[in-house]
Amino acid sequence: LKEEKVKVTFVLYDGKKLETEAKVGDTLLDVVVNNDLNIEGYGACEGTLTCSTCHVVLKKEDYDRLPEEACDEERDMLDLAYGLTDTSRLGCQITLTKDLDGLEVKVPETINDARS
Ligand code: FES
């Protein structure tokens, strides 16, 4: 059986779009790492929920259809993220499902490494 793939697009603050093919079951952080996306400082803590550099902003409709809500740890970390919005999540906590095909997320202009 072929691996299931979904399309995910990262929109950078300058409007540049990075389109990727991602595996179902990967997190958005995995997608950035596996595709070698050039997003400075992204995912500094490697998904251990201690940095908030993997902050992404989702469209409202996508935010609402994510299978999992943010846990307390993610919320705490998001509070420290630069440019927090109502539809912000941490990329390392979003696991791709088939339903999320075509997902488009924005990467904020500045990232704040909560560890520093
Ligand atoms: Fe650090 Fe997501 S990669 S919190």
Short mmCIF file of C-alpha atoms and ligand atoms in Angstrom, two decimals:
data_model
loop_
_atom_site.label_atom_id
_atom_site.label_comp_id
_atom_site.label_asym_id
_atom_site.label_seq_id
_atom_site.Cartn_x
_atom_site.Cartn_y
_atom_site.Cartn_z
CA LEU A 1 0.00 0.00 0.00
CA LYS A 2 1.28 3.43 -0.91
CA GLU A 3 1.87 5.94 1.82
CA GLU A 4 -0.88 8.45 2.07
CA LYS A 5 0.20 11.91 1.12
CA VAL A 6 -1.41 15.26 1.65
CA LYS A 7 -0.53 18.68 0.37
CA VAL A 8 0.52 21.27 2.90
CA THR A 9 1.47 24.83 2.10
CA PHE A 10 3.46 27.11 4.38
CA VAL A 11 2.94 30.79 3.70
CA LEU A 12 5.82 32.93 4.86
CA TYR A 13 5.35 36.47 6.15
CA ASP A 14 6.58 37.90 2.86
CA GLY A 15 3.85 36.02 1.02
CA LYS A 16 6.14 33.34 -0.35
CA LYS A 17 4.48 29.95 -0.47
CA LEU A 18 6.29 26.73 0.22
CA GLU A 19 4.27 23.82 -1.10
CA THR A 20 5.02 20.39 0.22
CA GLU A 21 3.85 16.84 0.03
CA ALA A 22 3.54 15.43 3.47
CA LYS A 23 2.87 12.04 4.93
CA VAL A 24 -0.27 11.34 6.88
CA GLY A 25 0.80 10.86 10.48
CA ASP A 26 3.61 13.41 10.34
CA THR A 27 3.44 16.61 12.32
CA LEU A 28 3.88 19.99 10.68
CA LEU A 29 7.28 20.12 12.31
CA ASP A 30 8.19 16.83 10.61
CA VAL A 31 7.10 18.32 7.31
CA VAL A 32 9.38 21.32 7.74
CA VAL A 33 12.31 19.12 8.71
CA ASN A 34 11.77 16.40 6.10
CA ASN A 35 11.37 18.88 3.27
CA ASP A 36 14.29 20.97 4.43
CA LEU A 37 12.13 24.07 4.40
CA ASN A 38 14.08 27.17 5.00
CA ILE A 39 12.19 28.71 7.89
CA GLU A 40 14.66 30.25 10.22
CA GLY A 41 14.64 28.96 13.75
CA TYR A 42 11.56 26.83 13.22
CA GLY A 43 11.14 23.93 15.59
CA ALA A 44 14.07 24.75 17.82
CA CYS A 45 13.07 22.36 20.59
CA GLU A 46 12.38 19.51 18.18
CA GLY A 47 8.80 19.09 19.24
CA THR A 48 9.29 18.84 22.98
CA LEU A 49 6.86 21.71 23.66
CA THR A 50 9.42 24.03 25.16
CA CYS A 51 10.05 26.67 22.51
CA SER A 52 7.01 27.98 20.55
CA THR A 53 9.16 28.59 17.45
CA CYS A 54 6.92 26.21 15.53
CA HIS A 55 3.97 28.61 15.85
CA VAL A 56 1.68 28.63 12.84
CA VAL A 57 -1.53 30.50 12.12
CA LEU A 58 -4.34 28.54 10.58
CA LYS A 59 -7.39 29.61 8.65
CA LYS A 60 -10.44 29.54 10.86
CA GLU A 61 -12.03 26.64 8.99
CA ASP A 62 -8.85 24.60 9.27
CA TYR A 63 -8.41 25.45 12.91
CA ASP A 64 -11.92 24.19 13.57
CA ARG A 65 -11.39 20.90 11.77
CA LEU A 66 -8.18 19.89 13.45
CA PRO A 67 -8.76 16.54 15.09
CA GLU A 68 -7.07 17.47 18.35
CA GLU A 69 -7.38 20.58 20.44
CA ALA A 70 -4.37 22.16 22.04
CA CYS A 71 -3.42 20.63 25.37
CA ASP A 72 -2.56 22.79 28.38
CA GLU A 73 1.17 22.60 27.71
CA GLU A 74 0.63 23.76 24.15
CA ARG A 75 -1.57 26.64 25.32
CA ASP A 76 1.02 27.76 27.82
CA MET A 77 3.67 27.71 25.16
CA LEU A 78 1.45 29.53 22.68
CA ASP A 79 1.03 32.34 25.17
CA LEU A 80 4.72 33.01 24.69
CA ALA A 81 4.59 32.92 20.91
CA TYR A 82 5.09 36.08 18.93
CA GLY A 83 1.95 37.38 17.23
CA LEU A 84 -0.48 34.98 18.84
CA THR A 85 -3.88 34.79 17.13
CA ASP A 86 -7.20 33.05 17.83
CA THR A 87 -6.27 30.39 15.30
CA SER A 88 -2.67 29.82 16.36
CA ARG A 89 -1.26 26.40 17.03
CA LEU A 90 2.12 24.85 17.45
CA GLY A 91 3.22 22.98 14.36
CA CYS A 92 4.83 20.18 16.32
CA GLN A 93 1.43 19.39 17.84
CA ILE A 94 -0.52 19.16 14.60
CA THR A 95 -0.56 15.67 13.18
CA LEU A 96 -1.66 15.37 9.60
CA THR A 97 -4.68 13.33 8.70
CA LYS A 98 -6.08 12.59 5.27
CA ASP A 99 -8.78 15.18 5.92
CA LEU A 100 -6.22 17.92 6.23
CA ASP A 101 -5.18 17.64 2.58
CA GLY A 102 -4.67 21.11 1.15
CA LEU A 103 -3.92 22.66 4.52
CA GLU A 104 -2.39 26.11 4.32
CA VAL A 105 -0.72 27.67 7.34
CA LYS A 106 0.98 31.00 7.91
CA VAL A 107 4.34 31.30 9.56
CA PRO A 108 4.58 34.51 11.60
CA GLU A 109 7.27 37.04 10.82
CA THR A 110 9.16 36.63 14.03
CA ILE A 111 9.53 33.65 16.20
CA ASN A 112 10.13 33.76 19.87
CA ASP A 113 12.17 31.01 21.38
CA ALA A 114 10.62 30.66 24.81
CA ARG A 115 13.81 29.08 26.07
CA SER A 116 15.84 32.26 25.67
FE1 FES B 1 9.27 23.62 20.10
FE2 FES B 1 7.00 22.93 18.84
S1 FES B 1 9.03 22.67 18.17
S2 FES B 1 7.23 23.79 20.81
#
